């Protein structure tokens, strides 16, 4: 599969498949931007389209770079860590309103790879943890237009994964 065949596609979740490693599931967004306050809102709307109900795409996390053909991805220019009612959604939406900015808030693929939430036990992912590196570059690659800045809004427990 060529990198061009992934244009307009976004990772929507990652899961461990026994015997097959980590799997990335994709959804076609086309030209739609992440303009909603939360990642799940944009993805839920896209998943209601007949195309996305009919066609599913999956790749192995280990072969993600190969599947994307080394296509350039925006590395996060900033990280927003939030706690409930702290104003982080306002900050994220303000940044998203800036020309050339893309903000992805609380993306499930990042949670999936890094261990879910504070209530889900953290699990070893054998290299996929750098795979937030495996998860965020595809998110930064899958945005339409000419984005210059990519910001991820994360949950507070993701600070445990900072180096």
Short mmCIF file of N, CA and C in Angstrom, two decimals:
data_model
loop_
_atom_site.label_atom_id
_atom_site.label_comp_id
_atom_site.label_asym_id
_atom_site.label_seq_id
_atom_site.Cartn_x
_atom_site.Cartn_y
_atom_site.Cartn_z
N UNK A 1 0.83 -1.18 0.00
CA UNK A 1 0.00 0.00 0.00
C UNK A 1 0.87 1.24 0.00
N UNK A 2 0.55 2.20 -0.80
CA UNK A 2 1.35 3.41 -0.86
C UNK A 2 0.86 4.43 0.15
N UNK A 3 1.75 5.37 0.50
CA UNK A 3 1.38 6.43 1.45
C UNK A 3 0.22 7.25 0.91
N UNK A 4 0.18 7.44 -0.40
CA UNK A 4 -0.91 8.22 -0.99
C UNK A 4 -2.26 7.57 -0.72
N UNK A 5 -2.27 6.24 -0.60
CA UNK A 5 -3.53 5.57 -0.36
C UNK A 5 -4.05 5.83 1.06
N UNK A 6 -3.23 6.44 1.93
CA UNK A 6 -3.66 6.79 3.28
C UNK A 6 -4.04 8.26 3.41
N UNK A 7 -3.97 9.02 2.31
CA UNK A 7 -4.36 10.42 2.36
C UNK A 7 -5.82 10.52 2.78
N UNK A 8 -6.09 11.36 3.77
CA UNK A 8 -7.44 11.55 4.25
C UNK A 8 -7.90 10.52 5.26
N UNK A 9 -7.05 9.58 5.64
CA UNK A 9 -7.39 8.55 6.61
C UNK A 9 -6.78 8.92 7.96
N UNK A 10 -7.49 8.63 9.04
CA UNK A 10 -7.00 8.90 10.39
C UNK A 10 -7.07 7.62 11.22
N UNK A 11 -6.06 7.40 12.06
CA UNK A 11 -6.19 6.27 12.99
C UNK A 11 -7.31 6.57 13.99
N UNK A 12 -8.14 5.57 14.29
CA UNK A 12 -9.23 5.79 15.23
C UNK A 12 -9.07 4.98 16.51
N UNK A 13 -8.33 3.90 16.43
CA UNK A 13 -8.04 3.13 17.64
C UNK A 13 -6.90 2.17 17.38
N UNK A 14 -6.27 1.74 18.47
CA UNK A 14 -5.21 0.74 18.42
C UNK A 14 -5.59 -0.34 19.42
N UNK A 15 -5.28 -1.57 19.09
CA UNK A 15 -5.57 -2.64 20.04
C UNK A 15 -4.55 -3.76 19.86
N UNK A 16 -4.31 -4.46 20.96
CA UNK A 16 -3.39 -5.60 20.93
C UNK A 16 -4.16 -6.81 20.45
N UNK A 17 -3.64 -7.46 19.42
CA UNK A 17 -4.26 -8.65 18.87
C UNK A 17 -3.30 -9.81 19.16
N UNK A 18 -3.70 -10.76 20.02
CA UNK A 18 -2.80 -11.85 20.38
C UNK A 18 -2.22 -12.54 19.15
N UNK A 19 -0.92 -12.68 19.14
CA UNK A 19 -0.25 -13.34 18.04
C UNK A 19 0.03 -12.45 16.84
N UNK A 20 -0.59 -11.27 16.80
CA UNK A 20 -0.40 -10.39 15.65
C UNK A 20 0.15 -9.03 16.05
N UNK A 21 0.34 -8.80 17.35
CA UNK A 21 0.88 -7.52 17.81
C UNK A 21 -0.19 -6.45 17.85
N UNK A 22 0.27 -5.21 17.79
CA UNK A 22 -0.63 -4.06 17.86
C UNK A 22 -1.20 -3.74 16.49
N UNK A 23 -2.50 -3.49 16.44
CA UNK A 23 -3.22 -3.19 15.21
C UNK A 23 -3.76 -1.76 15.29
N UNK A 24 -3.64 -1.04 14.17
CA UNK A 24 -4.19 0.31 14.07
C UNK A 24 -5.40 0.25 13.15
N UNK A 25 -6.55 0.74 13.62
CA UNK A 25 -7.76 0.79 12.79
C UNK A 25 -7.93 2.22 12.30
N UNK A 26 -8.31 2.36 11.04
CA UNK A 26 -8.39 3.66 10.36
C UNK A 26 -9.80 4.00 9.94
N UNK A 27 -10.04 5.29 9.76
CA UNK A 27 -11.33 5.82 9.30
C UNK A 27 -11.04 6.90 8.26
N UNK A 28 -11.81 6.95 7.21
CA UNK A 28 -11.61 7.98 6.18
C UNK A 28 -12.29 9.27 6.60
N UNK A 29 -11.48 10.32 6.75
CA UNK A 29 -12.02 11.65 7.07
C UNK A 29 -12.13 12.52 5.83
N UNK A 30 -11.38 12.19 4.80
CA UNK A 30 -11.38 13.02 3.60
C UNK A 30 -10.82 14.39 3.91
N UNK A 31 -11.57 15.43 3.59
CA UNK A 31 -11.13 16.81 3.82
C UNK A 31 -11.60 17.37 5.16
N UNK A 32 -12.27 16.56 5.96
CA UNK A 32 -12.76 17.04 7.24
C UNK A 32 -11.61 17.30 8.21
N UNK A 33 -11.70 18.39 8.94
CA UNK A 33 -10.69 18.75 9.93
C UNK A 33 -11.16 18.35 11.31
N UNK A 34 -10.19 18.27 12.23
CA UNK A 34 -10.51 18.06 13.64
C UNK A 34 -10.91 19.41 14.23
N UNK A 35 -12.15 19.79 14.04
CA UNK A 35 -12.61 21.10 14.53
C UNK A 35 -13.50 20.97 15.76
N UNK A 36 -13.92 19.76 16.07
CA UNK A 36 -14.75 19.54 17.26
C UNK A 36 -13.90 19.64 18.51
N UNK A 37 -14.53 19.91 19.65
CA UNK A 37 -13.76 19.99 20.89
C UNK A 37 -13.03 18.69 21.25
N UNK A 38 -13.55 17.53 20.77
CA UNK A 38 -12.93 16.26 21.11
C UNK A 38 -12.78 15.38 19.86
N UNK A 39 -11.70 14.63 19.82
CA UNK A 39 -11.38 13.70 18.74
C UNK A 39 -12.57 12.79 18.44
N UNK A 40 -13.16 12.21 19.48
CA UNK A 40 -14.26 11.25 19.30
C UNK A 40 -15.45 11.85 18.57
N UNK A 41 -15.72 13.13 18.75
CA UNK A 41 -16.86 13.76 18.07
C UNK A 41 -16.65 13.79 16.55
N UNK A 42 -15.44 14.13 16.13
CA UNK A 42 -15.13 14.15 14.69
C UNK A 42 -15.20 12.73 14.12
N UNK A 43 -14.61 11.78 14.84
CA UNK A 43 -14.57 10.39 14.37
C UNK A 43 -15.97 9.79 14.35
N UNK A 44 -16.77 10.03 15.39
CA UNK A 44 -18.15 9.49 15.42
C UNK A 44 -18.96 9.96 14.22
N UNK A 45 -18.81 11.23 13.86
CA UNK A 45 -19.53 11.76 12.70
C UNK A 45 -19.04 11.08 11.42
N UNK A 46 -17.74 10.91 11.30
CA UNK A 46 -17.18 10.26 10.10
C UNK A 46 -17.62 8.80 10.00
N UNK A 47 -17.69 8.12 11.14
CA UNK A 47 -18.07 6.71 11.13
C UNK A 47 -19.54 6.49 10.75
N UNK A 48 -20.35 7.53 10.74
CA UNK A 48 -21.75 7.42 10.34
C UNK A 48 -21.91 7.41 8.82
N UNK A 49 -20.87 7.80 8.11
CA UNK A 49 -20.94 7.81 6.64
C UNK A 49 -20.95 6.38 6.11
N UNK A 50 -21.73 6.13 5.08
CA UNK A 50 -21.81 4.78 4.51
C UNK A 50 -20.45 4.19 4.13
N UNK A 51 -19.57 5.01 3.57
CA UNK A 51 -18.26 4.51 3.19
C UNK A 51 -17.54 3.89 4.38
N UNK A 52 -17.52 4.61 5.51
CA UNK A 52 -16.81 4.14 6.69
C UNK A 52 -17.52 2.98 7.38
N UNK A 53 -18.81 2.82 7.14
CA UNK A 53 -19.51 1.67 7.69
C UNK A 53 -19.23 0.42 6.86
N UNK A 54 -18.88 0.63 5.60
CA UNK A 54 -18.64 -0.49 4.70
C UNK A 54 -17.17 -0.91 4.65
N UNK A 55 -16.28 0.07 4.64
CA UNK A 55 -14.86 -0.23 4.46
C UNK A 55 -14.08 0.01 5.75
N UNK A 56 -13.31 -0.99 6.15
CA UNK A 56 -12.44 -0.90 7.32
C UNK A 56 -11.01 -1.08 6.85
N UNK A 57 -10.14 -0.38 7.52
CA UNK A 57 -8.73 -0.49 7.19
C UNK A 57 -7.95 -0.75 8.45
N UNK A 58 -7.05 -1.70 8.40
CA UNK A 58 -6.21 -2.02 9.55
C UNK A 58 -4.77 -2.22 9.10
N UNK A 59 -3.85 -1.75 9.94
CA UNK A 59 -2.43 -1.98 9.70
C UNK A 59 -1.80 -2.40 11.02
N UNK A 60 -0.67 -3.06 10.94
CA UNK A 60 0.07 -3.41 12.15
C UNK A 60 0.89 -2.20 12.57
N UNK A 61 0.94 -1.93 13.86
CA UNK A 61 1.68 -0.78 14.38
C UNK A 61 3.15 -0.88 13.99
N UNK A 62 3.69 -2.09 14.01
CA UNK A 62 5.10 -2.29 13.69
C UNK A 62 5.43 -1.92 12.24
N UNK A 63 4.45 -2.01 11.36
CA UNK A 63 4.68 -1.71 9.94
C UNK A 63 4.07 -0.38 9.53
N UNK A 64 3.74 0.44 10.51
CA UNK A 64 3.08 1.71 10.22
C UNK A 64 3.92 2.61 9.33
N UNK A 65 5.21 2.74 9.64
CA UNK A 65 6.08 3.57 8.83
C UNK A 65 6.12 3.10 7.39
N UNK A 66 6.18 1.79 7.21
CA UNK A 66 6.19 1.20 5.87
C UNK A 66 4.87 1.47 5.15
N UNK A 67 3.75 1.32 5.88
CA UNK A 67 2.43 1.54 5.28
C UNK A 67 2.27 3.00 4.84
N UNK A 68 2.83 3.90 5.64
CA UNK A 68 2.72 5.33 5.31
C UNK A 68 3.81 5.77 4.34
N UNK A 69 4.70 4.86 4.00
CA UNK A 69 5.72 5.15 3.00
C UNK A 69 6.68 6.25 3.43
N UNK A 70 6.87 6.41 4.74
CA UNK A 70 7.78 7.44 5.22
C UNK A 70 7.27 8.85 4.97
N UNK A 71 5.97 8.97 4.70
CA UNK A 71 5.40 10.29 4.43
C UNK A 71 5.59 11.20 5.63
N UNK A 72 5.80 12.45 5.34
CA UNK A 72 6.05 13.42 6.40
C UNK A 72 4.83 13.57 7.30
N UNK A 73 5.09 13.64 8.58
CA UNK A 73 4.03 13.84 9.56
C UNK A 73 4.41 15.02 10.44
N UNK A 74 3.42 15.74 10.87
CA UNK A 74 3.69 16.82 11.81
C UNK A 74 3.92 16.24 13.20
N UNK A 75 5.04 16.55 13.77
CA UNK A 75 5.30 16.19 15.16
C UNK A 75 4.56 17.21 16.01
N UNK A 76 4.09 16.81 17.18
CA UNK A 76 3.41 17.78 18.02
C UNK A 76 4.29 18.98 18.36
N UNK A 77 3.76 20.17 18.11
CA UNK A 77 4.45 21.41 18.47
C UNK A 77 4.15 21.76 19.92
N UNK A 78 3.10 21.16 20.46
CA UNK A 78 2.72 21.41 21.84
C UNK A 78 1.85 20.31 22.38
N UNK A 79 1.89 20.18 23.69
CA UNK A 79 1.06 19.21 24.39
C UNK A 79 0.28 19.95 25.47
N UNK A 80 -1.01 19.66 25.53
CA UNK A 80 -1.85 20.23 26.58
C UNK A 80 -2.28 19.07 27.47
N UNK A 81 -1.93 19.13 28.74
CA UNK A 81 -2.37 18.11 29.69
C UNK A 81 -3.52 18.70 30.49
N UNK A 82 -4.61 17.97 30.58
CA UNK A 82 -5.79 18.56 31.23
C UNK A 82 -6.25 17.75 32.42
N UNK A 83 -6.97 18.44 33.26
CA UNK A 83 -7.76 17.85 34.34
C UNK A 83 -9.15 18.45 34.16
N UNK A 84 -10.14 17.83 34.70
CA UNK A 84 -11.51 18.30 34.52
C UNK A 84 -11.67 19.76 34.95
N UNK A 85 -12.40 20.49 34.12
CA UNK A 85 -12.78 21.88 34.40
C UNK A 85 -11.59 22.80 34.64
N UNK A 86 -10.54 22.62 33.84
CA UNK A 86 -9.35 23.47 34.02
C UNK A 86 -9.21 24.50 32.90
N UNK A 87 -10.09 24.47 31.90
CA UNK A 87 -10.01 25.42 30.79
C UNK A 87 -9.22 24.91 29.60
N UNK A 88 -8.81 23.65 29.63
CA UNK A 88 -7.98 23.11 28.55
C UNK A 88 -8.74 23.03 27.22
N UNK A 89 -10.04 22.79 27.26
CA UNK A 89 -10.82 22.74 26.02
C UNK A 89 -10.87 24.13 25.39
N UNK A 90 -11.00 25.16 26.19
CA UNK A 90 -10.98 26.53 25.69
C UNK A 90 -9.63 26.84 25.04
N UNK A 91 -8.55 26.45 25.69
CA UNK A 91 -7.20 26.68 25.14
C UNK A 91 -7.06 25.91 23.83
N UNK A 92 -7.49 24.66 23.82
CA UNK A 92 -7.38 23.83 22.61
C UNK A 92 -8.19 24.43 21.46
N UNK A 93 -9.42 24.85 21.72
CA UNK A 93 -10.26 25.42 20.67
C UNK A 93 -9.71 26.76 20.18
N UNK A 94 -9.11 27.52 21.07
CA UNK A 94 -8.48 28.79 20.68
C UNK A 94 -7.31 28.53 19.74
N UNK A 95 -6.47 27.56 20.10
CA UNK A 95 -5.34 27.21 19.23
C UNK A 95 -5.83 26.65 17.89
N UNK A 96 -6.89 25.85 17.92
CA UNK A 96 -7.44 25.27 16.69
C UNK A 96 -7.98 26.34 15.75
N UNK A 97 -8.39 27.47 16.29
CA UNK A 97 -8.94 28.55 15.46
C UNK A 97 -7.84 29.31 14.71
N UNK A 98 -6.59 29.14 15.11
CA UNK A 98 -5.49 29.82 14.43
C UNK A 98 -5.23 29.16 13.08
N UNK A 99 -4.99 29.97 12.08
CA UNK A 99 -4.69 29.46 10.75
C UNK A 99 -3.45 28.57 10.79
N UNK A 100 -3.53 27.44 10.16
CA UNK A 100 -2.38 26.53 10.09
C UNK A 100 -2.21 25.65 11.31
N UNK A 101 -3.15 25.70 12.24
CA UNK A 101 -3.06 24.89 13.46
C UNK A 101 -4.05 23.74 13.42
N UNK A 102 -3.62 22.62 13.93
CA UNK A 102 -4.48 21.46 14.08
C UNK A 102 -4.35 21.01 15.53
N UNK A 103 -5.48 20.85 16.19
CA UNK A 103 -5.49 20.40 17.58
C UNK A 103 -6.33 19.14 17.65
N UNK A 104 -5.76 18.08 18.17
CA UNK A 104 -6.47 16.82 18.35
C UNK A 104 -6.58 16.59 19.85
N UNK A 105 -7.81 16.54 20.33
CA UNK A 105 -8.07 16.46 21.77
C UNK A 105 -8.48 15.06 22.21
N UNK A 106 -7.69 14.52 23.12
CA UNK A 106 -7.99 13.24 23.76
C UNK A 106 -8.25 12.12 22.76
N UNK A 107 -7.30 11.92 21.88
CA UNK A 107 -7.43 10.91 20.82
C UNK A 107 -7.33 9.50 21.38
N UNK A 108 -8.31 8.69 21.05
CA UNK A 108 -8.35 7.31 21.53
C UNK A 108 -7.12 6.49 21.15
N UNK A 109 -6.56 6.64 19.94
CA UNK A 109 -5.37 5.83 19.63
C UNK A 109 -4.21 6.09 20.59
N UNK A 110 -4.07 7.30 21.07
CA UNK A 110 -3.01 7.61 22.04
C UNK A 110 -3.31 6.90 23.35
N UNK A 111 -4.55 6.97 23.82
CA UNK A 111 -4.94 6.25 25.03
C UNK A 111 -4.71 4.75 24.87
N UNK A 112 -5.11 4.23 23.73
CA UNK A 112 -4.98 2.79 23.49
C UNK A 112 -3.53 2.33 23.61
N UNK A 113 -2.63 3.07 22.99
CA UNK A 113 -1.22 2.67 22.97
C UNK A 113 -0.55 2.89 24.32
N UNK A 114 -0.91 3.97 24.99
CA UNK A 114 -0.24 4.29 26.25
C UNK A 114 -0.85 3.62 27.47
N UNK A 115 -1.97 2.96 27.32
CA UNK A 115 -2.49 2.22 28.45
C UNK A 115 -3.85 2.64 28.92
N UNK A 116 -4.59 3.34 28.09
CA UNK A 116 -5.96 3.66 28.44
C UNK A 116 -6.08 4.81 29.40
N UNK A 117 -6.64 4.56 30.53
CA UNK A 117 -6.91 5.62 31.49
C UNK A 117 -6.33 5.25 32.84
N UNK A 118 -6.55 6.11 33.79
CA UNK A 118 -6.05 5.86 35.13
C UNK A 118 -6.70 4.61 35.73
N UNK A 119 -7.86 4.20 35.23
CA UNK A 119 -8.54 3.04 35.78
C UNK A 119 -8.18 1.74 35.05
N UNK A 120 -7.51 1.86 33.91
CA UNK A 120 -7.09 0.68 33.16
C UNK A 120 -5.62 0.46 33.46
N UNK A 121 -5.23 -0.75 33.88
CA UNK A 121 -3.83 -0.98 34.21
C UNK A 121 -2.92 -0.67 33.03
N UNK A 122 -1.80 -0.06 33.32
CA UNK A 122 -0.81 0.21 32.29
C UNK A 122 -0.22 -1.12 31.85
N UNK A 123 0.04 -1.24 30.58
CA UNK A 123 0.54 -2.52 30.08
C UNK A 123 1.80 -2.29 29.25
N UNK A 124 2.72 -3.24 29.29
CA UNK A 124 3.91 -3.09 28.45
C UNK A 124 3.53 -3.26 26.99
N UNK A 125 4.08 -2.44 26.14
CA UNK A 125 3.70 -2.51 24.74
C UNK A 125 4.90 -2.72 23.83
N UNK A 126 6.04 -3.12 24.41
CA UNK A 126 7.21 -3.50 23.61
C UNK A 126 7.47 -2.59 22.43
N UNK A 127 7.86 -1.38 22.70
CA UNK A 127 8.21 -0.46 21.62
C UNK A 127 7.05 0.36 21.11
N UNK A 128 5.84 -0.06 21.36
CA UNK A 128 4.70 0.73 20.88
C UNK A 128 4.53 1.96 21.75
N UNK A 129 5.10 1.95 22.94
CA UNK A 129 4.98 3.11 23.80
C UNK A 129 5.69 4.29 23.16
N UNK A 130 6.80 4.06 22.50
CA UNK A 130 7.40 5.13 21.73
C UNK A 130 6.45 5.41 20.60
N UNK A 131 5.56 4.55 20.37
CA UNK A 131 4.43 4.58 19.48
C UNK A 131 3.41 5.60 19.84
N UNK A 132 3.48 6.30 20.95
CA UNK A 132 2.72 7.55 20.96
C UNK A 132 3.33 8.25 19.79
N UNK A 133 4.63 8.01 19.63
CA UNK A 133 5.29 8.31 18.40
C UNK A 133 4.66 7.52 17.28
N UNK A 134 4.19 6.30 17.52
CA UNK A 134 3.52 5.54 16.48
C UNK A 134 2.11 6.02 16.28
N UNK A 135 1.56 6.69 17.25
CA UNK A 135 0.18 7.12 17.16
C UNK A 135 0.04 8.57 16.73
N UNK A 136 0.83 9.44 17.28
CA UNK A 136 0.64 10.85 16.95
C UNK A 136 1.10 11.24 15.55
N UNK A 137 2.21 10.72 14.99
CA UNK A 137 2.53 11.11 13.62
C UNK A 137 1.42 10.83 12.62
N UNK A 138 0.76 9.66 12.65
CA UNK A 138 -0.36 9.49 11.71
C UNK A 138 -1.48 10.50 11.94
N UNK A 139 -1.72 10.87 13.19
CA UNK A 139 -2.73 11.89 13.46
C UNK A 139 -2.30 13.21 12.83
N UNK A 140 -1.03 13.54 12.93
CA UNK A 140 -0.52 14.77 12.34
C UNK A 140 -0.44 14.72 10.83
N UNK A 141 -0.35 13.54 10.28
CA UNK A 141 -0.25 13.38 8.84
C UNK A 141 -1.63 13.42 8.18
N UNK A 142 -2.65 13.06 8.92
CA UNK A 142 -3.95 12.83 8.31
C UNK A 142 -4.84 14.06 8.23
N UNK A 143 -4.27 15.25 8.45
CA UNK A 143 -5.10 16.45 8.42
C UNK A 143 -5.04 17.11 7.05
N UNK A 144 -6.17 17.63 6.56
CA UNK A 144 -6.19 18.26 5.24
C UNK A 144 -5.61 19.66 5.27
N UNK A 145 -5.39 20.21 4.10
CA UNK A 145 -4.89 21.57 3.99
C UNK A 145 -3.38 21.63 4.16
N UNK A 146 -2.91 22.75 4.67
CA UNK A 146 -1.47 22.95 4.85
C UNK A 146 -1.18 23.30 6.30
N UNK A 147 -1.35 22.32 7.20
CA UNK A 147 -1.13 22.61 8.61
C UNK A 147 0.35 22.85 8.91
N UNK A 148 0.61 23.78 9.82
CA UNK A 148 1.99 24.07 10.22
C UNK A 148 2.25 23.70 11.67
N UNK A 149 1.20 23.68 12.48
CA UNK A 149 1.34 23.36 13.89
C UNK A 149 0.35 22.27 14.26
N UNK A 150 0.84 21.30 15.01
CA UNK A 150 0.02 20.18 15.47
C UNK A 150 0.12 20.13 16.99
N UNK A 151 -1.01 20.21 17.67
CA UNK A 151 -1.04 20.20 19.13
C UNK A 151 -1.91 19.03 19.58
N UNK A 152 -1.42 18.29 20.54
CA UNK A 152 -2.19 17.20 21.13
C UNK A 152 -2.66 17.59 22.52
N UNK A 153 -3.94 17.40 22.77
CA UNK A 153 -4.47 17.58 24.13
C UNK A 153 -4.60 16.19 24.73
N UNK A 154 -3.97 16.00 25.86
CA UNK A 154 -3.89 14.69 26.50
C UNK A 154 -4.47 14.73 27.90
N UNK A 155 -4.77 13.57 28.44
CA UNK A 155 -5.22 13.48 29.82
C UNK A 155 -4.03 13.64 30.76
N UNK A 156 -4.30 14.03 31.99
CA UNK A 156 -3.22 14.30 32.94
C UNK A 156 -2.35 13.07 33.20
N UNK A 157 -2.93 11.87 33.15
CA UNK A 157 -2.13 10.68 33.44
C UNK A 157 -1.11 10.37 32.34
N UNK A 158 -1.22 11.02 31.21
CA UNK A 158 -0.22 10.81 30.16
C UNK A 158 1.13 11.42 30.53
N UNK A 159 1.14 12.27 31.56
CA UNK A 159 2.44 12.81 32.01
C UNK A 159 3.34 11.67 32.47
N UNK A 160 2.78 10.55 32.87
CA UNK A 160 3.58 9.39 33.29
C UNK A 160 4.40 8.83 32.13
N UNK A 161 4.03 9.15 30.90
CA UNK A 161 4.73 8.63 29.74
C UNK A 161 5.76 9.60 29.17
N UNK A 162 5.90 10.76 29.81
CA UNK A 162 6.93 11.71 29.35
C UNK A 162 8.30 11.16 29.72
N UNK A 163 9.26 11.40 28.84
CA UNK A 163 10.64 10.98 29.16
C UNK A 163 11.29 12.04 29.99
#
